[in-house]
Amino acid sequence: MKQTIRKRFTTLAGVASLGLAATAMAVPAETLDEVMARRGLSQKDLLAAAKTYTPTGGRDEFIVFSSGGQSGQIMVYGVPSMRILKYVSVFTPEPWQGYGFDEESKAVLAGGIIDGRELTWGDTHHPALSETEGAPDGEFLFINDKSAPRVGVISLDDFETKQIVVNPILQSEHGGTFVTPNTEYVLEAAQYPGILGRGFAPLSDFNEKFRGAITYWKFNREKGRIEPENSFSIELPPYTQDLTDAGKLVSYGWSFTNSFCAERYVGGIESGRPPFEAGCSQADTDFLHIINWKKAEEVYKAGKVTMINDHPVISLETAVEEGLVYLVAEPKSPHGVDVSPDGKFIVVGGKLDVTASVYSFEKIQAAIEAKNFSGVDPYGLPIIKMEDALHVQVPLGLGPLHNQYDSKPCVIYTSLYVDSQIAKWDYCEGKVLDKISIHYNVGHLVAMEGESVKPAGHYLISLNKLAIDRFNPVGPLHPQNHQLIDITGDKMELLYDMPVPLGEPHYAAAIAADKLKPLVRYRYGTNSRTGGKHEGATRPGSERIERDGTTVNVYMTAIRSHFTPEIIEVNEGDTVNFIITNSERAEDETHGFSVSTYNVNLSLEPGKTSTASIVADKPGIFSFYCTEFCSALHLEMEGYLVIKPKGYVEEAAAVSEGQAYTQADYDKQVQTNVDTQAVIDSVVGYITARNYKDFPEVASLVEDAVDQLNFAADAKAKSEAAAAESDWQNATLWAGQWWQYQVKAADIGLRAKTYLDEHGAVVVE
Ligand code: K7E
Ligand code: CUA
């Protein structure tokens, strides 16, 4: 039977290879013209492709951090290729990264528990990159949750979420996150008015008791954390605050927050009243809040605050007394608010208007200094007359929403939601320069470093709300559509559509790729969520199982392709903590760890230590294994968690194995190892004869290979010791392990050799 199968395979292979040879002769590769004809591509398409296509191994010029909307995550992609590189989980558990599955990240998520409720999602809107002197510096990223007022802090060292803080006073927010020019503060402004501190008052008290606010979260760059104890808020009227931006250069020290529903309408469609949408859009204007945060910081430090939920809040009364907040009218249902790169202008869109309004910071300051106000609002805040603050108003089209700046002076791009267009215009002169149609209904847009003091130009991305007919249909829930636009010329050119199947990405932030310097591996035994050394970090050789009452701590290591220990016996009812260190140094050698039916998955990148905790409440045999395909013997990277039933009495017995090995088996394995060593020696010879030390990637591969060869030497010694005692069983198995390490070393060595070949290494004397 066996014989027949083998014969059939041989025959099949023969036929297949003959067939291939015949096909290769008959069909030459298609020419460019033929491909264009077959796919219906124009010259313009080809140009767009040439501008975006990134050949294998190529890199992008810019990296975009996009909100993941309702997914509670952040999406990272490259420009111009539009290739997605990563999802960073922030408010939502995500198993691939172990986020919300290991104890270290659970501690981060626990920071987001709000009023005792554990949330498993977030509505992310506005990512903000940390800035130095008004330009993104590539160190940190922040993002807000609109639904439950929270802010996440992500380190760009490893693209992991490090902290979630809960706003102590708001019940809803939207005007976050935006940073001040040196990331002194991370700004988070309210959306729907509520009772500060999340208390109760009847809606009939809306004008008297409901409030908005803005929180200035103090950021400690050295620690890479927000410091709630050094943060403060300013109480604001119950206008529905919307977006925020921080002043820069000439307007440094100020921040701007627009609003809608300054009508303070309270709906009630169920009792026959017109809905919110009618009442909140009736008036012709709403209010832009102009806030002196530098002065507010002094007022806060002087202790002129009210404590709400242990959080210092500057009251409206104090804000009026100290001259911290001013209002200016802005057109119908405004949305974006974006300070120009030079800090001189503030541009605001109006969802139900056709114009964008450009306010002059200089004029605003002049009005404040001259106390030239048209009056005060019902809460005592001074109102600057619109005409006294405006530089220019420009009709752009229907529904101007958000703005981004170009590297060319005075050039700005504004999304037109209703028109499904982007307008390019000059905000100094107040004239429209170009328009382009997008598909469809753009919300935010992002230009490269387009909110920095020094925008980078090149590309603009339209973050569209609707995709409608752009992609292959996938059911009623469509992907979002990010459209890449070339803005280098006078006319905007649409280059590429990228479907986003994650959530609604409201906003994105872009940075030059070379500003990012992420880690390749962690310092050995790092708790990535704190950045410090993990107290359970374990070196190879000191793995152990420690019991303390009913708690069992398993100090493990993971390396290609085994866990140590691999058989773990516990009793029903024990709490088991698997504290695992990935002892690899090699780039991209991540291991996973899952335990059957216990809802565990870890992601262990090189050097990282993570903990999986379970309560062994069900006795039985539970296999654990590595969930990342890390090596040829990844499937063998396995073990057993043996949970013994209560009252189980052990009977001593030898482990019964399926195979018994003889001296002949041992000799055969040793011969294989000797042959393998010859291959390794030749690869080592090839590498060391070249200037491999000039290539950091190769140097670290060589380091890793040397590690593996040391492990091989150790296994070889064990094998030989067993052979000396004629213990052929262990001698053969250890010889097999010795070979495993050799194979890994050879694999790494070949990778290094290929790299050297492809990167023009030269022979050294
Ligand atoms: Cu316009 Cu939340 Cu910034 Cu959506 S927001 S688009
Ligand atoms: Cu380690 Cu798969």
GROMACS .gro file of C-alpha atoms in nm, residues 71-439:
model
  369
   71SER     CA    1  -1.291   4.987   1.823
   72GLY     CA    2  -1.121   5.177   2.104
   73GLN     CA    3  -0.789   5.129   1.927
   74ILE     CA    4  -0.541   5.320   1.715
   75MET     CA    5  -0.444   5.222   1.365
   76VAL     CA    6  -0.091   5.283   1.239
   77TYR     CA    7  -0.022   5.300   0.867
   78GLY     CA    8   0.245   5.421   0.628
   79VAL     CA    9   0.225   5.696   0.367
   80PRO     CA   10   0.233   5.688   0.069
   81SER     CA   11   0.190   5.309   0.060
   82MET     CA   12  -0.119   5.316   0.287
   83ARG     CA   13  -0.008   4.983   0.429
   84ILE     CA   14  -0.144   4.912   0.775
   85LEU     CA   15   0.140   4.839   1.016
   86LYS     CA   16  -0.026   4.794   1.350
   87TYR     CA   17  -0.333   4.834   1.564
   88VAL     CA   18  -0.249   4.969   1.907
   89SER     CA   19  -0.510   4.864   2.158
   90VAL     CA   20  -0.598   5.137   2.404
   91PHE     CA   21  -0.944   5.108   2.559
   92THR     CA   22  -1.035   4.763   2.425
   93PRO     CA   23  -0.879   4.424   2.505
   94GLU     CA   24  -0.692   4.277   2.208
   95PRO     CA   25  -0.562   3.922   2.232
   96TRP     CA   26  -0.282   3.927   1.974
   97GLN     CA   27  -0.096   4.183   2.182
   98GLY     CA   28  -0.204   4.010   2.503
   99TYR     CA   29  -0.374   4.339   2.591
  100GLY     CA   30  -0.630   4.273   2.860
  101PHE     CA   31  -0.512   3.912   2.891
  102ASP     CA   32  -0.186   3.954   3.081
  103GLU     CA   33  -0.186   4.100   3.431
  104GLU     CA   34   0.042   4.388   3.334
  105SER     CA   35  -0.195   4.528   3.070
  106LYS     CA   36  -0.499   4.451   3.286
  107ALA     CA   37  -0.349   4.698   3.532
  108VAL     CA   38  -0.342   4.962   3.256
  109LEU     CA   39  -0.703   4.891   3.158
  110ALA     CA   40  -0.800   4.906   3.526
  111GLY     CA   41  -0.690   5.272   3.520
  112GLY     CA   42  -0.991   5.325   3.293
  113ILE     CA   43  -1.247   5.179   3.536
  114ILE     CA   44  -1.501   5.455   3.575
  115ASP     CA   45  -1.726   5.480   3.880
  116GLY     CA   46  -1.656   5.112   3.946
  117ARG     CA   47  -1.748   5.004   3.594
  118GLU     CA   48  -1.502   4.812   3.384
  119LEU     CA   49  -1.540   4.917   3.022
  120THR     CA   50  -1.427   4.699   2.734
  121TRP     CA   51  -1.442   4.957   2.457
  122GLY     CA   52  -1.392   5.325   2.390
  123ASP     CA   53  -1.499   5.577   2.126
  124THR     CA   54  -1.164   5.714   2.018
  125HIS     CA   55  -1.167   6.042   1.828
  126HIS     CA   56  -0.852   6.253   1.833
  127PRO     CA   57  -0.500   6.113   1.851
  128ALA     CA   58  -0.231   6.369   1.937
  129LEU     CA   59   0.144   6.328   1.905
  130SER     CA   60   0.366   6.472   2.176
  131GLU     CA   61   0.530   6.796   2.064
  132THR     CA   62   0.851   6.982   2.127
  133GLU     CA   63   0.842   7.348   2.035
  134GLY     CA   64   0.520   7.293   1.846
  135ALA     CA   65   0.638   7.006   1.623
  136PRO     CA   66   0.570   6.634   1.673
  137ASP     CA   67   0.873   6.467   1.835
  138GLY     CA   68   0.779   6.099   1.798
  139GLU     CA   69   0.791   6.013   2.169
  140PHE     CA   70   0.431   5.977   2.282
  141LEU     CA   71   0.078   5.957   2.155
  142PHE     CA   72  -0.246   6.043   2.333
  143ILE     CA   73  -0.607   5.963   2.251
  144ASN     CA   74  -0.945   6.038   2.401
  145ASP     CA   75  -1.258   5.833   2.461
  146LYS     CA   76  -1.565   6.039   2.388
  147SER     CA   77  -1.820   5.803   2.539
  148ALA     CA   78  -1.658   5.767   2.880
  149PRO     CA   79  -1.431   6.066   2.940
  150ARG     CA   80  -1.087   5.907   2.944
  151VAL     CA   81  -0.744   5.965   2.797
  152GLY     CA   82  -0.492   5.700   2.692
  153VAL     CA   83  -0.114   5.749   2.689
  154ILE     CA   84   0.091   5.544   2.442
  155SER     CA   85   0.470   5.525   2.431
  156LEU     CA   86   0.618   5.526   2.082
  157ASP     CA   87   0.916   5.332   2.216
  158ASP     CA   88   0.710   5.016   2.178
  159PHE     CA   89   0.368   5.139   2.056
  160GLU     CA   90   0.201   5.015   2.375
  161THR     CA   91  -0.058   5.183   2.594
  162LYS     CA   92   0.096   5.276   2.928
  163GLN     CA   93  -0.177   5.464   3.107
  164ILE     CA   94  -0.547   5.540   3.102
  165VAL     CA   95  -0.679   5.825   3.313
  166VAL     CA   96  -1.044   5.888   3.391
  167ASN     CA   97  -1.167   6.245   3.386
  168PRO     CA   98  -1.279   6.313   3.743
  169ILE     CA   99  -1.554   6.562   3.657
  170LEU     CA  100  -1.688   6.512   3.304
  171GLN     CA  101  -1.950   6.263   3.192
  172SER     CA  102  -1.883   6.312   2.821
  173GLU     CA  103  -1.603   6.474   2.626
  174HIS     CA  104  -1.490   6.547   2.274
  175GLY     CA  105  -1.233   6.829   2.270
  176GLY     CA  106  -0.941   6.596   2.339
  177THR     CA  107  -0.671   6.511   2.296
  178PHE     CA  108  -0.472   6.814   2.190
  179VAL     CA  109  -0.138   6.909   2.335
  180THR     CA  110   0.031   7.237   2.421
  181PRO     CA  111   0.348   7.307   2.218
  182ASN     CA  112   0.587   7.137   2.461
  183THR     CA  113   0.333   6.880   2.580
  184GLU     CA  114   0.312   7.059   2.912
  185TYR     CA  115  -0.057   6.970   2.911
  186VAL     CA  116  -0.289   6.732   2.731
  187LEU     CA  117  -0.622   6.905   2.674
  188GLU     CA  118  -0.960   6.740   2.715
  189ALA     CA  119  -1.278   6.946   2.679
  190ALA     CA  120  -1.634   6.837   2.750
  191GLN     CA  121  -1.898   6.755   2.494
  192TYR     CA  122  -2.252   6.711   2.628
  193PRO     CA  123  -2.305   6.923   2.941
  194GLY     CA  124  -2.363   6.741   3.267
  195ILE     CA  125  -2.316   6.778   3.640
  196LEU     CA  126  -1.947   6.822   3.715
  197GLY     CA  127  -1.836   6.523   3.917
  198ARG     CA  128  -2.099   6.307   3.745
  199GLY     CA  129  -2.372   6.387   3.996
  200PHE     CA  130  -2.746   6.440   3.953
  201ALA     CA  131  -2.969   6.739   3.889
  202PRO     CA  132  -3.302   6.751   3.705
  203LEU     CA  133  -3.291   6.873   3.345
  204SER     CA  134  -3.514   7.162   3.452
  205ASP     CA  135  -3.201   7.298   3.621
  206PHE     CA  136  -3.003   7.286   3.295
  207ASN     CA  137  -2.901   7.654   3.286
  208GLU     CA  138  -2.818   7.672   3.656
  209LYS     CA  139  -2.656   7.338   3.731
  210PHE     CA  140  -2.540   7.176   3.408
  211ARG     CA  141  -2.188   7.265   3.301
  212GLY     CA  142  -1.912   7.201   3.054
  213ALA     CA  143  -1.542   7.216   3.138
  214ILE     CA  144  -1.194   7.178   3.002
  215THR     CA  145  -0.927   6.969   3.173
  216TYR     CA  146  -0.556   7.042   3.149
  217TRP     CA  147  -0.384   6.711   3.217
  218LYS     CA  148  -0.024   6.764   3.329
  219PHE     CA  149   0.215   6.542   3.134
  220ASN     CA  150   0.546   6.431   3.287
  221ARG     CA  151   0.763   6.352   2.989
  222GLU     CA  152   1.042   6.193   3.190
  223LYS     CA  153   0.801   5.945   3.348
  224GLY     CA  154   0.594   5.928   3.032
  225ARG     CA  155   0.277   5.959   3.235
  226ILE     CA  156  -0.005   6.204   3.297
  227GLU     CA  157   0.001   6.331   3.654
  228PRO     CA  158  -0.359   6.365   3.774
  229GLU     CA  159  -0.230   6.520   4.097
  230ASN     CA  160  -0.085   6.814   3.900
  231SER     CA  161  -0.380   6.859   3.664
  232PHE     CA  162  -0.671   7.103   3.681
  233SER     CA  163  -0.992   7.201   3.504
  234ILE     CA  164  -1.184   7.516   3.423
  235GLU     CA  165  -1.562   7.517   3.457
  236LEU     CA  166  -1.737   7.632   3.139
  237PRO     CA  167  -2.100   7.721   3.057
  238PRO     CA  168  -2.334   7.445   2.940
  239TYR     CA  169  -2.266   7.521   2.574
  240THR     CA  170  -2.180   7.193   2.411
  241GLN     CA  171  -1.802   7.229   2.385
  242ASP     CA  172  -1.664   7.062   2.077
  243LEU     CA  173  -1.307   7.069   1.948
  244THR     CA  174  -0.999   7.228   2.095
  245ASP     CA  175  -0.658   7.343   1.978
  246ALA     CA  176  -0.365   7.493   2.163
  247GLY     CA  177  -0.211   7.826   2.064
  248LYS     CA  178   0.151   7.825   1.949
  249LEU     CA  179   0.432   8.079   1.900
  250VAL     CA  180   0.255   8.419   1.928
  251SER     CA  181  -0.056   8.257   2.075
  252TYR     CA  182   0.142   8.029   2.309
  253GLY     CA  183  -0.024   8.005   2.649
  254TRP     CA  184  -0.378   8.017   2.507
  255SER     CA  185  -0.618   7.749   2.395
  256PHE     CA  186  -0.934   7.759   2.185
  257THR     CA  187  -1.246   7.548   2.216
  258ASN     CA  188  -1.550   7.590   1.999
  259SER     CA  189  -1.903   7.483   2.083
  260PHE     CA  190  -2.243   7.410   1.941
  261CYS     CA  191  -2.583   7.428   2.100
  262ALA     CA  192  -2.499   7.756   2.270
  263GLU     CA  193  -2.882   7.775   2.259
  264ARG     CA  194  -2.865   7.541   2.563
  265TYR     CA  195  -3.162   7.359   2.422
  266VAL     CA  196  -3.289   7.055   2.611
  267GLY     CA  197  -3.476   6.820   2.377
  268GLY     CA  198  -3.776   6.604   2.454
  269ILE     CA  199  -3.911   6.458   2.133
  270GLU     CA  200  -4.110   6.200   2.334
  271SER     CA  201  -4.314   6.478   2.496
  272GLY     CA  202  -4.387   6.648   2.167
  273ARG     CA  203  -4.097   6.892   2.179
  274PRO     CA  204  -3.876   6.938   1.874
  275PRO     CA  205  -3.566   6.722   1.892
  276PHE     CA  206  -3.217   6.832   1.996
  277GLU     CA  207  -3.114   6.872   1.636
  278ALA     CA  208  -3.371   7.145   1.581
  279GLY     CA  209  -3.315   7.327   1.907
  280CYS     CA  210  -2.937   7.306   1.890
  281SER     CA  211  -2.909   7.456   1.542
  282GLN     CA  212  -3.164   7.736   1.561
  283ALA     CA  213  -2.937   8.028   1.641
  284ASP     CA  214  -2.705   8.178   1.380
  285THR     CA  215  -2.401   8.164   1.601
  286ASP     CA  216  -2.236   7.969   1.879
  287PHE     CA  217  -1.929   8.052   2.088
  288LEU     CA  218  -1.559   8.004   2.048
  289HIS     CA  219  -1.400   7.987   2.396
  290ILE     CA  220  -1.067   8.168   2.417
  291ILE     CA  221  -0.876   8.052   2.724
  292ASN     CA  222  -0.557   8.181   2.884
  293TRP     CA  223  -0.423   7.850   3.019
  294LYS     CA  224  -0.091   7.997   3.131
  295LYS     CA  225  -0.276   8.234   3.360
  296ALA     CA  226  -0.519   7.959   3.462
  297GLU     CA  227  -0.219   7.751   3.568
  298GLU     CA  228  -0.111   8.033   3.801
  299VAL     CA  229  -0.462   8.065   3.940
  300TYR     CA  230  -0.467   7.689   4.002
  301LYS     CA  231  -0.124   7.697   4.166
  302ALA     CA  232  -0.243   7.985   4.387
  303GLY     CA  233  -0.513   7.751   4.512
  304LYS     CA  234  -0.811   7.948   4.381
  305VAL     CA  235  -0.998   7.628   4.302
  306THR     CA  236  -1.294   7.422   4.412
  307MET     CA  237  -1.232   7.053   4.468
  308ILE     CA  238  -1.470   6.819   4.285
  309ASN     CA  239  -1.395   6.450   4.328
  310ASP     CA  240  -1.053   6.552   4.466
  311HIS     CA  241  -0.982   6.738   4.144
  312PRO     CA  242  -0.913   7.113   4.140
  313VAL     CA  243  -1.162   7.310   3.929
  314ILE     CA  244  -1.146   7.683   3.858
  315SER     CA  245  -1.505   7.803   3.884
  316LEU     CA  246  -1.671   8.020   3.620
  317GLU     CA  247  -1.682   8.297   3.877
  318THR     CA  248  -1.304   8.281   3.928
  319ALA     CA  249  -1.250   8.250   3.553
  320VAL     CA  250  -1.444   8.577   3.505
  321GLU     CA  251  -1.265   8.752   3.792
  322GLU     CA  252  -0.921   8.651   3.674
  323GLY     CA  253  -0.991   8.710   3.305
  324LEU     CA  254  -0.922   8.351   3.198
  325VAL     CA  255  -1.202   8.286   2.947
  326TYR     CA  256  -1.346   8.500   2.667
  327LEU     CA  257  -1.609   8.425   2.408
  328VAL     CA  258  -1.651   8.524   2.047
  329ALA     CA  259  -1.940   8.432   1.821
  330GLU     CA  260  -1.874   8.177   1.549
  331PRO     CA  261  -2.103   8.079   1.262
  332LYS     CA  262  -2.379   7.824   1.271
  333SER     CA  263  -2.296   7.492   1.437
  334PRO     CA  264  -1.919   7.522   1.415
  335HIS     CA  265  -1.693   7.223   1.413
  336GLY     CA  266  -1.315   7.229   1.365
  337VAL     CA  267  -1.087   7.479   1.531
  338ASP     CA  268  -0.730   7.485   1.405
  339VAL     CA  269  -0.452   7.728   1.489
  340SER     CA  270  -0.227   7.826   1.196
  341PRO     CA  271   0.140   7.717   1.199
  342ASP     CA  272   0.255   8.067   1.293
  343GLY     CA  273  -0.002   8.082   1.574
  344LYS     CA  274  -0.154   8.402   1.434
  345PHE     CA  275  -0.488   8.270   1.312
  346ILE     CA  276  -0.762   8.040   1.435
  347VAL     CA  277  -0.973   7.878   1.163
  348VAL     CA  278  -1.324   7.755   1.241
  349GLY     CA  279  -1.568   7.569   1.016
  350GLY     CA  280  -1.948   7.575   1.036
  351LYS     CA  281  -2.138   7.253   0.972
  352LEU     CA  282  -2.448   7.441   0.856
  353ASP     CA  283  -2.263   7.730   0.700
  354VAL     CA  284  -2.078   7.782   0.375
  355THR     CA  285  -1.794   7.985   0.516
  356ALA     CA  286  -1.486   7.921   0.718
  357SER     CA  287  -1.399   8.194   0.965
  358VAL     CA  288  -1.043   8.307   1.019
  359TYR     CA  289  -0.996   8.481   1.353
  360SER     CA  290  -0.694   8.697   1.422
  361PHE     CA  291  -0.521   8.632   1.751
  362GLU     CA  292  -0.380   8.983   1.741
  363LYS     CA  293  -0.727   9.135   1.706
  364ILE     CA  294  -0.860   8.914   1.985
  365GLN     CA  295  -0.580   9.032   2.214
  366ALA     CA  296  -0.643   9.395   2.121
  367ALA     CA  297  -1.012   9.359   2.210
  368ILE     CA  298  -0.926   9.193   2.542
  369GLU     CA  299  -0.672   9.462   2.629
  370ALA     CA  300  -0.909   9.744   2.538
  371LYS     CA  301  -1.191   9.562   2.720
  372ASN     CA  302  -1.384   9.609   2.399
  373PHE     CA  303  -1.671   9.366   2.464
  374SER     CA  304  -2.025   9.359   2.336
  375GLY     CA  305  -2.139   9.240   2.678
  376VAL     CA  306  -2.126   8.925   2.886
  377ASP     CA  307  -2.297   8.590   2.853
  378PRO     CA  308  -2.541   8.466   3.123
  379TYR     CA  309  -2.243   8.331   3.319
  380GLY     CA  310  -2.052   8.657   3.314
  381LEU     CA  311  -1.798   8.570   3.045
  382PRO     CA  312  -1.701   8.869   2.828
  383ILE     CA  313  -1.807   8.843   2.462
  384ILE     CA  314  -1.582   8.986   2.192
  385LYS     CA  315  -1.768   9.115   1.887
  386MET     CA  316  -1.723   8.888   1.590
  387GLU     CA  317  -1.623   9.173   1.359
  388ASP     CA  318  -1.355   9.280   1.606
  389ALA     CA  319  -1.194   8.936   1.602
  390LEU     CA  320  -1.234   8.825   1.241
  391HIS     CA  321  -0.952   8.843   0.992
  392VAL     CA  322  -1.158   8.711   0.703
  393GLN     CA  323  -1.453   8.483   0.625
  394VAL     CA  324  -1.433   8.273   0.313
  395PRO     CA  325  -1.720   8.094   0.138
  396LEU     CA  326  -1.585   7.744   0.069
  397GLY     CA  327  -1.888   7.524   0.007
  398LEU     CA  328  -2.138   7.327   0.212
  399GLY     CA  329  -2.046   7.204   0.557
  400PRO     CA  330  -1.686   7.306   0.623
  401LEU     CA  331  -1.563   7.090   0.910
  402HIS     CA  332  -1.192   7.050   0.974
  403ASN     CA  333  -0.868   7.212   0.862
  404GLN     CA  334  -0.508   7.114   0.797
  405TYR     CA  335  -0.210   7.322   0.694
  406ASP     CA  336   0.036   7.289   0.407
  407SER     CA  337   0.410   7.354   0.408
  408LYS     CA  338   0.339   7.640   0.167
  409PRO     CA  339   0.265   7.961   0.357
  410CYS     CA  340  -0.102   8.059   0.400
  411VAL     CA  341  -0.227   7.737   0.236
  412ILE     CA  342  -0.495   7.544   0.421
  413TYR     CA  343  -0.719   7.247   0.338
  414THR     CA  344  -1.074   7.226   0.467
  415SER     CA  345  -1.310   6.929   0.453
  416LEU     CA  346  -1.657   6.998   0.315
  417TYR     CA  347  -1.882   6.731   0.457
  418VAL     CA  348  -2.202   6.803   0.264
  419ASP     CA  349  -2.029   6.875  -0.067
  420SER     CA  350  -1.799   6.569  -0.036
  421GLN     CA  351  -1.506   6.785  -0.132
  422ILE     CA  352  -1.185   6.925   0.002
  423ALA     CA  353  -1.112   7.290  -0.051
  424LYS     CA  354  -0.760   7.424  -0.080
  425TRP     CA  355  -0.755   7.793   0.002
  426ASP     CA  356  -0.544   8.085   0.116
  427TYR     CA  357  -0.634   8.195   0.466
  428CYS     CA  358  -0.419   8.509   0.453
  429GLU     CA  359  -0.580   8.648   0.139
  430GLY     CA  360  -0.911   8.472   0.182
  431LYS     CA  361  -0.942   8.303  -0.158
  432VAL     CA  362  -1.018   7.953  -0.280
  433LEU     CA  363  -0.735   7.790  -0.478
  434ASP     CA  364  -0.864   7.444  -0.572
  435LYS     CA  365  -1.126   7.182  -0.489
  436ILE     CA  366  -1.127   6.806  -0.521
  437SER     CA  367  -1.412   6.557  -0.488
  438ILE     CA  368  -1.375   6.274  -0.241
  439HIS     CA  369  -1.581   5.959  -0.180
   0.00000   0.00000   0.00000
